[in-house]
PDB file of C-alpha atoms in Angstrom:
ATOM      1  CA  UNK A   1      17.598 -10.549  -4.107  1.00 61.00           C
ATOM      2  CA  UNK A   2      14.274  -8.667  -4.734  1.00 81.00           C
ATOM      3  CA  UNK A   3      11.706  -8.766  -1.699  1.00 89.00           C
ATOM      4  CA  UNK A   4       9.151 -11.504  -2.408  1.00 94.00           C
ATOM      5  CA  UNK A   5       5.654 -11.408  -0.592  1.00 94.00           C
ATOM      6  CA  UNK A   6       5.647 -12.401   3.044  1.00 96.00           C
ATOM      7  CA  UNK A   7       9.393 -11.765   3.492  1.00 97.00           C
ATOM      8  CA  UNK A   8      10.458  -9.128   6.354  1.00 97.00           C
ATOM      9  CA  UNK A   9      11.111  -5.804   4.783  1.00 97.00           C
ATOM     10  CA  UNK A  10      14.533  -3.807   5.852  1.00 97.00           C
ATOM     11  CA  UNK A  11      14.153  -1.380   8.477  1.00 97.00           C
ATOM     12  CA  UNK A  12      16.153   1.613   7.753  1.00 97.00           C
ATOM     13  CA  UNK A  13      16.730   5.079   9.093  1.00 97.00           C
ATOM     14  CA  UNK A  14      16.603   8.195   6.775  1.00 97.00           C
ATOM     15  CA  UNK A  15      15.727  11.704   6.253  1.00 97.00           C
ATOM     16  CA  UNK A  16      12.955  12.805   5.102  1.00 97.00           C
ATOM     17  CA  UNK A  17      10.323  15.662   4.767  1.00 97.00           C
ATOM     18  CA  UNK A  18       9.559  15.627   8.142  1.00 97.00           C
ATOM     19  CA  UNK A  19      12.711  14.913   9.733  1.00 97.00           C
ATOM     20  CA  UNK A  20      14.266  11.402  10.296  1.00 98.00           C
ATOM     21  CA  UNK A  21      12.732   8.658  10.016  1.00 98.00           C
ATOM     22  CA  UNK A  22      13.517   4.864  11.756  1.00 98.00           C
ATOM     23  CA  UNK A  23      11.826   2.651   9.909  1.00 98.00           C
ATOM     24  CA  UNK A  24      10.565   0.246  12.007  1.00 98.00           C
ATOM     25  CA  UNK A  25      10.183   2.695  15.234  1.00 98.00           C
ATOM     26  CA  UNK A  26       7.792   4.992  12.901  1.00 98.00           C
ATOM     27  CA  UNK A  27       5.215   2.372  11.469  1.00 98.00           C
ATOM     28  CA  UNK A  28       4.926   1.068  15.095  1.00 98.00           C
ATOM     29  CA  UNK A  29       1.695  -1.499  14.974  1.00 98.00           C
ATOM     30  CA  UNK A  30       0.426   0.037  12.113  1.00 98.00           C
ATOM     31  CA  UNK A  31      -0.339  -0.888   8.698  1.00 98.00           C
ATOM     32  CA  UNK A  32       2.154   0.693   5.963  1.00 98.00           C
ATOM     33  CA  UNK A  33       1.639   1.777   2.289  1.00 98.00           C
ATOM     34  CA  UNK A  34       5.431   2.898   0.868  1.00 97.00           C
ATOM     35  CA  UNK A  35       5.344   4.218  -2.307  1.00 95.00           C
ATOM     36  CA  UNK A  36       8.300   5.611  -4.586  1.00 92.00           C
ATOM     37  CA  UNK A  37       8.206   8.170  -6.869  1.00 87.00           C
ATOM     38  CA  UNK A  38      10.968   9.059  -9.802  1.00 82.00           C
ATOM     39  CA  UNK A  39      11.912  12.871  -8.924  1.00 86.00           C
ATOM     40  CA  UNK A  40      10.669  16.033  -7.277  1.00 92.00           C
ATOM     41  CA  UNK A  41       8.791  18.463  -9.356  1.00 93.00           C
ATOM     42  CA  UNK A  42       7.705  16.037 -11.999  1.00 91.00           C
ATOM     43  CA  UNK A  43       4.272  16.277 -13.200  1.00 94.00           C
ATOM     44  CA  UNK A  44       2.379  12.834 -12.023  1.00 94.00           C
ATOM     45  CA  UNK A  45       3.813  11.864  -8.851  1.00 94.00           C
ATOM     46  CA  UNK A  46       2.511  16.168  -8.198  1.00 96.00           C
ATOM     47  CA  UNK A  47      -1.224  14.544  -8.972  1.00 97.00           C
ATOM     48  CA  UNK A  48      -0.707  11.274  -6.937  1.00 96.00           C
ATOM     49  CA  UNK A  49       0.987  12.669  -3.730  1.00 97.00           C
ATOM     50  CA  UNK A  50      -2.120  15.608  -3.478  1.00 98.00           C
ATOM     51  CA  UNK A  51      -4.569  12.344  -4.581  1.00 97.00           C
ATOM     52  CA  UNK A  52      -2.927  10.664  -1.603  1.00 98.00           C
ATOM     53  CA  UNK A  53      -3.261  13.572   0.751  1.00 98.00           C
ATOM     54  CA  UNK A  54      -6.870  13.605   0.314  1.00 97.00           C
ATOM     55  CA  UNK A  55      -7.354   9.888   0.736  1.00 98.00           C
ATOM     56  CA  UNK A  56      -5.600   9.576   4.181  1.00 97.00           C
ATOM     57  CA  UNK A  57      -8.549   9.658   6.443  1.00 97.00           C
ATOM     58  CA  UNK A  58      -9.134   6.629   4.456  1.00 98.00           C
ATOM     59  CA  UNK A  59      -5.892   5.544   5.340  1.00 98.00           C
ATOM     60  CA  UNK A  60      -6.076   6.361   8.907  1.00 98.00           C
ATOM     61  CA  UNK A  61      -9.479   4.623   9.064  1.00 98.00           C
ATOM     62  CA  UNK A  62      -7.811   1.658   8.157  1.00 98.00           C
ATOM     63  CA  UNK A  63      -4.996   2.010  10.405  1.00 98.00           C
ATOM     64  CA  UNK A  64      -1.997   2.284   7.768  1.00 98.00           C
ATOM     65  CA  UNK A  65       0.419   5.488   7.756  1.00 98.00           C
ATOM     66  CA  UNK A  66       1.618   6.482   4.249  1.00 98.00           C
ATOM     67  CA  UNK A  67       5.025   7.093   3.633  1.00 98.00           C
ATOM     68  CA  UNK A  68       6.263   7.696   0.251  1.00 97.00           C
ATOM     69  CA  UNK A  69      10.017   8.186  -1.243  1.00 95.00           C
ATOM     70  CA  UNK A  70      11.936  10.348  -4.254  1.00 92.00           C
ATOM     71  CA  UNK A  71      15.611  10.309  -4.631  1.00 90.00           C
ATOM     72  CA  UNK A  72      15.721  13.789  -4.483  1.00 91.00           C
ATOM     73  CA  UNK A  73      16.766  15.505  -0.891  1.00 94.00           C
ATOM     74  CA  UNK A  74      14.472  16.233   2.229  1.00 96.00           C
ATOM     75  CA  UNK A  75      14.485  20.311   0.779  1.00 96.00           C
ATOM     76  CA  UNK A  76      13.864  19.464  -2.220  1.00 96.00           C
ATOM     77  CA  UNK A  77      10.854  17.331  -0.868  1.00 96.00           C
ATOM     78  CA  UNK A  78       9.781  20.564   1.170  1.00 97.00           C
ATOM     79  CA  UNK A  79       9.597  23.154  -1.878  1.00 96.00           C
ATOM     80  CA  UNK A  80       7.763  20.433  -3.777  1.00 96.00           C
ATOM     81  CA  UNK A  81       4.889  19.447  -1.161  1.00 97.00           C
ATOM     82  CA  UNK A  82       4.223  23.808  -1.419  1.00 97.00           C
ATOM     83  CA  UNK A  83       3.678  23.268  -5.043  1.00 97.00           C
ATOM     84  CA  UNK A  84       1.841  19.660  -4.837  1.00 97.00           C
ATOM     85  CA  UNK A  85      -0.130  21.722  -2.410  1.00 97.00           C
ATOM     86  CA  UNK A  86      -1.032  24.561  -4.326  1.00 97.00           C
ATOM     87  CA  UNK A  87      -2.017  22.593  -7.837  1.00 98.00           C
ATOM     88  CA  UNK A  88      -3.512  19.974  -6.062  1.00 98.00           C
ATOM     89  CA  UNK A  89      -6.157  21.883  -3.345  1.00 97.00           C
ATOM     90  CA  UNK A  90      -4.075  19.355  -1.058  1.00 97.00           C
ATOM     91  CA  UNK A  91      -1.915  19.578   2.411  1.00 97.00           C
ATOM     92  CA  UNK A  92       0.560  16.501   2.000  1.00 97.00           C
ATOM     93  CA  UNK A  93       0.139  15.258   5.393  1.00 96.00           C
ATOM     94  CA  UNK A  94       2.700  12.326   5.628  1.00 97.00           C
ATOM     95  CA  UNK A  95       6.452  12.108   5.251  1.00 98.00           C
ATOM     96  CA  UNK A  96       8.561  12.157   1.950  1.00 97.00           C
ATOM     97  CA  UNK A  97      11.968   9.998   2.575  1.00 97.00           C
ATOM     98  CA  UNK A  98      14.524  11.811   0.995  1.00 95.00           C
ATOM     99  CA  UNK A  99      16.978   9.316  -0.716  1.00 93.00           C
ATOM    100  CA  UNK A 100      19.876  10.963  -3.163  1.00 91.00           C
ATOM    101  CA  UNK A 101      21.834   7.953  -2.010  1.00 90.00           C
ATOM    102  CA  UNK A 102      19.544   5.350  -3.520  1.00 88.00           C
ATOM    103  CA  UNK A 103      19.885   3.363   0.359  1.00 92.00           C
ATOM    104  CA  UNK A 104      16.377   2.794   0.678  1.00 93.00           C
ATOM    105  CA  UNK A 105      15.727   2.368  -3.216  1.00 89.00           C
ATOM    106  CA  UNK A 106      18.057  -0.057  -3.352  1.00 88.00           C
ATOM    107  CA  UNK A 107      17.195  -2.237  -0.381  1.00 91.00           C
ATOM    108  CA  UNK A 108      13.407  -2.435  -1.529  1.00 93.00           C
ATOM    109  CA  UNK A 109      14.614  -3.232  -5.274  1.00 88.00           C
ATOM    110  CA  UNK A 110      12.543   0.659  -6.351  1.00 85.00           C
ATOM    111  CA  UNK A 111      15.869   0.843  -9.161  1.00 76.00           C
ATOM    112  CA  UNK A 112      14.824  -0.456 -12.633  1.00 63.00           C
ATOM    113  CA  UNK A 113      17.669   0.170 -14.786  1.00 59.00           C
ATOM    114  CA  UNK A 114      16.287  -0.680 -17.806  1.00 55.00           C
ATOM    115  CA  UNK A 115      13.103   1.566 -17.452  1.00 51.00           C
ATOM    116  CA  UNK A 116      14.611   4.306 -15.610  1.00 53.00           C
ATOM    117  CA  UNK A 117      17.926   5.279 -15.345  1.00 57.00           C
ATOM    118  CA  UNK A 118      19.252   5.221 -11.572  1.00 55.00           C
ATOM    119  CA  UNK A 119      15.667   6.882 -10.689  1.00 59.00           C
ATOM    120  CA  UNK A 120      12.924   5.038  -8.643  1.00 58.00           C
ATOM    121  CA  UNK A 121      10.181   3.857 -10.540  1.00 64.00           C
ATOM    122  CA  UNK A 122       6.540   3.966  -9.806  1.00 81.00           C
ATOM    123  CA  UNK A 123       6.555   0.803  -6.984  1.00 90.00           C
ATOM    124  CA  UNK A 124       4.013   0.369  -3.893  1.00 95.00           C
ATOM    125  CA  UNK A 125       4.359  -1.828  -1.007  1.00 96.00           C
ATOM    126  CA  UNK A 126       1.859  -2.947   1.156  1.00 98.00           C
ATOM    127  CA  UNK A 127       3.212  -3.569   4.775  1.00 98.00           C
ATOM    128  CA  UNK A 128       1.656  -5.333   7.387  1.00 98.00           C
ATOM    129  CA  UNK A 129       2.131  -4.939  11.589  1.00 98.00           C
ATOM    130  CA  UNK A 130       4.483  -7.764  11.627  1.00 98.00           C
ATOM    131  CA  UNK A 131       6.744  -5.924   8.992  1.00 98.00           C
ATOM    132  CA  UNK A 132       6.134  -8.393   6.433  1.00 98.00           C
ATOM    133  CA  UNK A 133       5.208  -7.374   2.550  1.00 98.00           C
ATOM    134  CA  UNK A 134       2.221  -8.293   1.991  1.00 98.00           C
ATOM    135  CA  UNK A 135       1.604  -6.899  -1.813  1.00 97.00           C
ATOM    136  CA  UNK A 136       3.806  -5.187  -4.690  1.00 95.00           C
ATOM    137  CA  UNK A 137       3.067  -3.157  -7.588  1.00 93.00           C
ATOM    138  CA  UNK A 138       5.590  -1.470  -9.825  1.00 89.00           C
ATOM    139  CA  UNK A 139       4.128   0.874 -12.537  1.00 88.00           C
ATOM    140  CA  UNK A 140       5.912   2.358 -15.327  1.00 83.00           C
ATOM    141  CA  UNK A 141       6.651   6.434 -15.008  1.00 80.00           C
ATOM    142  CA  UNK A 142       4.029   7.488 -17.400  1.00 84.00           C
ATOM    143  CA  UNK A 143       1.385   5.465 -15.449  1.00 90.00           C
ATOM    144  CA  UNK A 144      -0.678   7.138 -12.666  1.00 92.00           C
ATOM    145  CA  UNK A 145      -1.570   4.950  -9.648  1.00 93.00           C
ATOM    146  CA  UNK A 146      -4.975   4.131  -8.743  1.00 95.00           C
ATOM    147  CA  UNK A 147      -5.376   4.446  -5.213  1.00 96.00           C
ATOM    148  CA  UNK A 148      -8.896   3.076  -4.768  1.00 96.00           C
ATOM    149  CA  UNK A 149      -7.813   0.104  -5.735  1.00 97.00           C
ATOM    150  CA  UNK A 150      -4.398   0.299  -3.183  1.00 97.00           C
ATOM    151  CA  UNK A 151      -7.482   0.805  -0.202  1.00 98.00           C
ATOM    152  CA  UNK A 152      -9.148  -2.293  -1.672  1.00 98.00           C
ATOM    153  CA  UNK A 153      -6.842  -4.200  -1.472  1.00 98.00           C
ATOM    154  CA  UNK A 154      -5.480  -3.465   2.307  1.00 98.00           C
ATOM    155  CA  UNK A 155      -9.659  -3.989   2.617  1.00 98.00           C
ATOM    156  CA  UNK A 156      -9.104  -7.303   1.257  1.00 98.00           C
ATOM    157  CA  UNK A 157      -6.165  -7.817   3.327  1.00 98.00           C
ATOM    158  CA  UNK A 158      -7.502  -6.757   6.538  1.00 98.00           C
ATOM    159  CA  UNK A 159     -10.673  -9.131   5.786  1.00 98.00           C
ATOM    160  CA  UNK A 160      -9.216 -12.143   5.346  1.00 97.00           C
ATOM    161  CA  UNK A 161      -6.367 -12.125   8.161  1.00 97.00           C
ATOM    162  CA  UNK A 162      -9.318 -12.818  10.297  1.00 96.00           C
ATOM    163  CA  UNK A 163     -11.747 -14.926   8.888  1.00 96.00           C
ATOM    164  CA  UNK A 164     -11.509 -17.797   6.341  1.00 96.00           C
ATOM    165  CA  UNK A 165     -12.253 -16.350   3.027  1.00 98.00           C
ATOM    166  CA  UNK A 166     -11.110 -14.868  -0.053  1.00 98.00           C
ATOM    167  CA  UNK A 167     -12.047 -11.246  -1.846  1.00 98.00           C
ATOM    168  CA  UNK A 168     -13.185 -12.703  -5.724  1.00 98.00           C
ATOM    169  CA  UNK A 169     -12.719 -10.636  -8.720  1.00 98.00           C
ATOM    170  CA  UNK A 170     -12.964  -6.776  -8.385  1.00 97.00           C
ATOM    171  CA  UNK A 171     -14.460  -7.427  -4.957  1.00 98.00           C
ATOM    172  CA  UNK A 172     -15.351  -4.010  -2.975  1.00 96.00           C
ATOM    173  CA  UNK A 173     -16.039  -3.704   0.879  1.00 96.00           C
ATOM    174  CA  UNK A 174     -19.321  -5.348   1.639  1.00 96.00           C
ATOM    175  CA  UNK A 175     -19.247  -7.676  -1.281  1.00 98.00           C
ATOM    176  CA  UNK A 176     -19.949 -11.253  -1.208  1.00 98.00           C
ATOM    177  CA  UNK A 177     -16.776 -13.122  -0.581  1.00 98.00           C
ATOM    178  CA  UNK A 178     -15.069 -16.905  -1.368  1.00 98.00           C
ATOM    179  CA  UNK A 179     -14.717 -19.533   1.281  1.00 97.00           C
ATOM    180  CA  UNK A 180     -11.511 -20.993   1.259  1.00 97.00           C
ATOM    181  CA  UNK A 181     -11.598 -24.368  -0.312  1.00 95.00           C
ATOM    182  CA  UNK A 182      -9.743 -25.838   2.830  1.00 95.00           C
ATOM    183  CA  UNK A 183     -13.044 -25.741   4.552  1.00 95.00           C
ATOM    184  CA  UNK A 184     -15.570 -28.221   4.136  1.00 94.00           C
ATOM    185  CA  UNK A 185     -19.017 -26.820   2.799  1.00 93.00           C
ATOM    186  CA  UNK A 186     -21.141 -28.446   6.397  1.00 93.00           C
ATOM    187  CA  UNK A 187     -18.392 -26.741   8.279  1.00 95.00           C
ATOM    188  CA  UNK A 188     -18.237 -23.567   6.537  1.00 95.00           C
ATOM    189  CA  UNK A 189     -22.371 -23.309   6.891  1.00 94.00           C
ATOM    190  CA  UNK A 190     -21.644 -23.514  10.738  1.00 94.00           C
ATOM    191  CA  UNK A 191     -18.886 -21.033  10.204  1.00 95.00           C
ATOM    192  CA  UNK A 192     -20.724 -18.763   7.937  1.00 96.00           C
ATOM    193  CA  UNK A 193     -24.543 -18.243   9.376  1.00 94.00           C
ATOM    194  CA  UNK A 194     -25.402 -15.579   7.183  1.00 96.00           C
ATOM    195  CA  UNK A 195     -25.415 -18.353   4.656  1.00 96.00           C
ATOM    196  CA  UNK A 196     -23.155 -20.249   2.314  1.00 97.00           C
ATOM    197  CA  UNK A 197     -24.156 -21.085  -1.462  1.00 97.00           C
ATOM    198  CA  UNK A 198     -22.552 -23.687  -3.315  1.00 96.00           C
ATOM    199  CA  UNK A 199     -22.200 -22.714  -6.764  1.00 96.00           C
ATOM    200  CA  UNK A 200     -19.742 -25.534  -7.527  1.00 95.00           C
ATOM    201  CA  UNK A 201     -17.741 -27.747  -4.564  1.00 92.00           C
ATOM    202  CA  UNK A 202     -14.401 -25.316  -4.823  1.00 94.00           C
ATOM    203  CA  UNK A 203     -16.977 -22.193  -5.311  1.00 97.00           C
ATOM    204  CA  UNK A 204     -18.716 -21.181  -2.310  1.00 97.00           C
ATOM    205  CA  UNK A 205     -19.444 -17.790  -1.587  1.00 98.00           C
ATOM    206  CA  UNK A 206     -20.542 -16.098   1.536  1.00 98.00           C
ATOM    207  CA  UNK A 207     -21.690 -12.419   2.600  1.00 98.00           C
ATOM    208  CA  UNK A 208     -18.483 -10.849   4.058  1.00 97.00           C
ATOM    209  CA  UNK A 209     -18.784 -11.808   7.306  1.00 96.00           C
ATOM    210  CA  UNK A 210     -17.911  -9.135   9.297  1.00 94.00           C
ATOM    211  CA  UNK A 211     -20.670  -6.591   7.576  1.00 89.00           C
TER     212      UNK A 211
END
């Protein structure tokens, strides 16, 4: 059965780039973005694995370790990150699972059949502390993943896990945010001092609250 939000996510022990890798034992209390790619040596996943590497003090900001995965083996992985670091003025500073026997592909549902044949396609999962998946998105091969919007979202995330609101429409960092309709407007002006404004009775937004 595919992995819905808010379900646990398998742990699972495998090597990688960097040696083995435990799951579980590796993301520790972190945050985790897992992201597959369809083979070594192909010519996107080379532009989003250096786009990646440059981003991580982003990541690490944010505390969430990047992890991502290719079917192909762990020295395979190493001979590509040279290259991924050479085209892309990069150093790939995070692990690459190494999984020719489709174990980890399989148990996170990374295997579309239809699109590509037994090879991962493009899929991201957002992990939180508690292990649980807390986003998905699968993009086709050809597509490019935008990775701005991956560190909005764990913004987003990481917002609203600790206070009562919601991230509106192509919301960035520092934007004005949504109360959540289960609070009642007088409460959410106590709530919210910098201010609430009632644009209809389920509308109300707020500056983010913890800017």
């Amino acid at each position: 059965m595919a992995l819905q939000l808010g379900d646990t996510v398998p742990n699972f022990t495998q090597d990688s780039s960097e040696g083995t890798i435990s799951f579980y034992e590796w993301a520790g209390d972190s945050w985790v973005v897992l992201f597959s790619h369809p083979a070594d040596y192909t010519p996107v996943c080379t532009t989003e694995l250096g786009a990646v590497a440059k981003l991580k003090p982003e990541f690490d900001k944010r505390n969430v370790k990047i992890l991502a995965l290719s079917v192909d083996d762990a020295e395979s992985h190493r001979g590509w990150i040279k290259d991924i670091n050479e085209t892309q003025n990069a150093t790939v500073n995070y692990p690459i699972i190494a999984d020719p026997d489709r174990k980890v592909s399989n148990l996170y549902g990374m295997i579309h059949p239809n699109s590509l044949d037994n090879l991962t396609v493009r899929s991201v999962f957002i992990i939180d502390p508690n292990k649980k998946l807390r986003l998905t998105i699968t993009y086709p091969a050809s597509t490019g993943r935008n990775f701005d919007e991956i560190l909005r979202v764990i913004d987003s995330l990481q917002l609203t896990d600790n206070y009562q609101v919601a991230t509106p429409a192509n919301w960035k960092d520092g934007d004005d945010c949504v109360v959540v309709p289960s609070i009642p407007t007088e409460e959410a002006k106590a709530k919210f001092p910098k201010g609430v404004t009632e644009i209809k009775s389920y509308l109300r937004m707020t500056p983010q609250p913890n800017k």
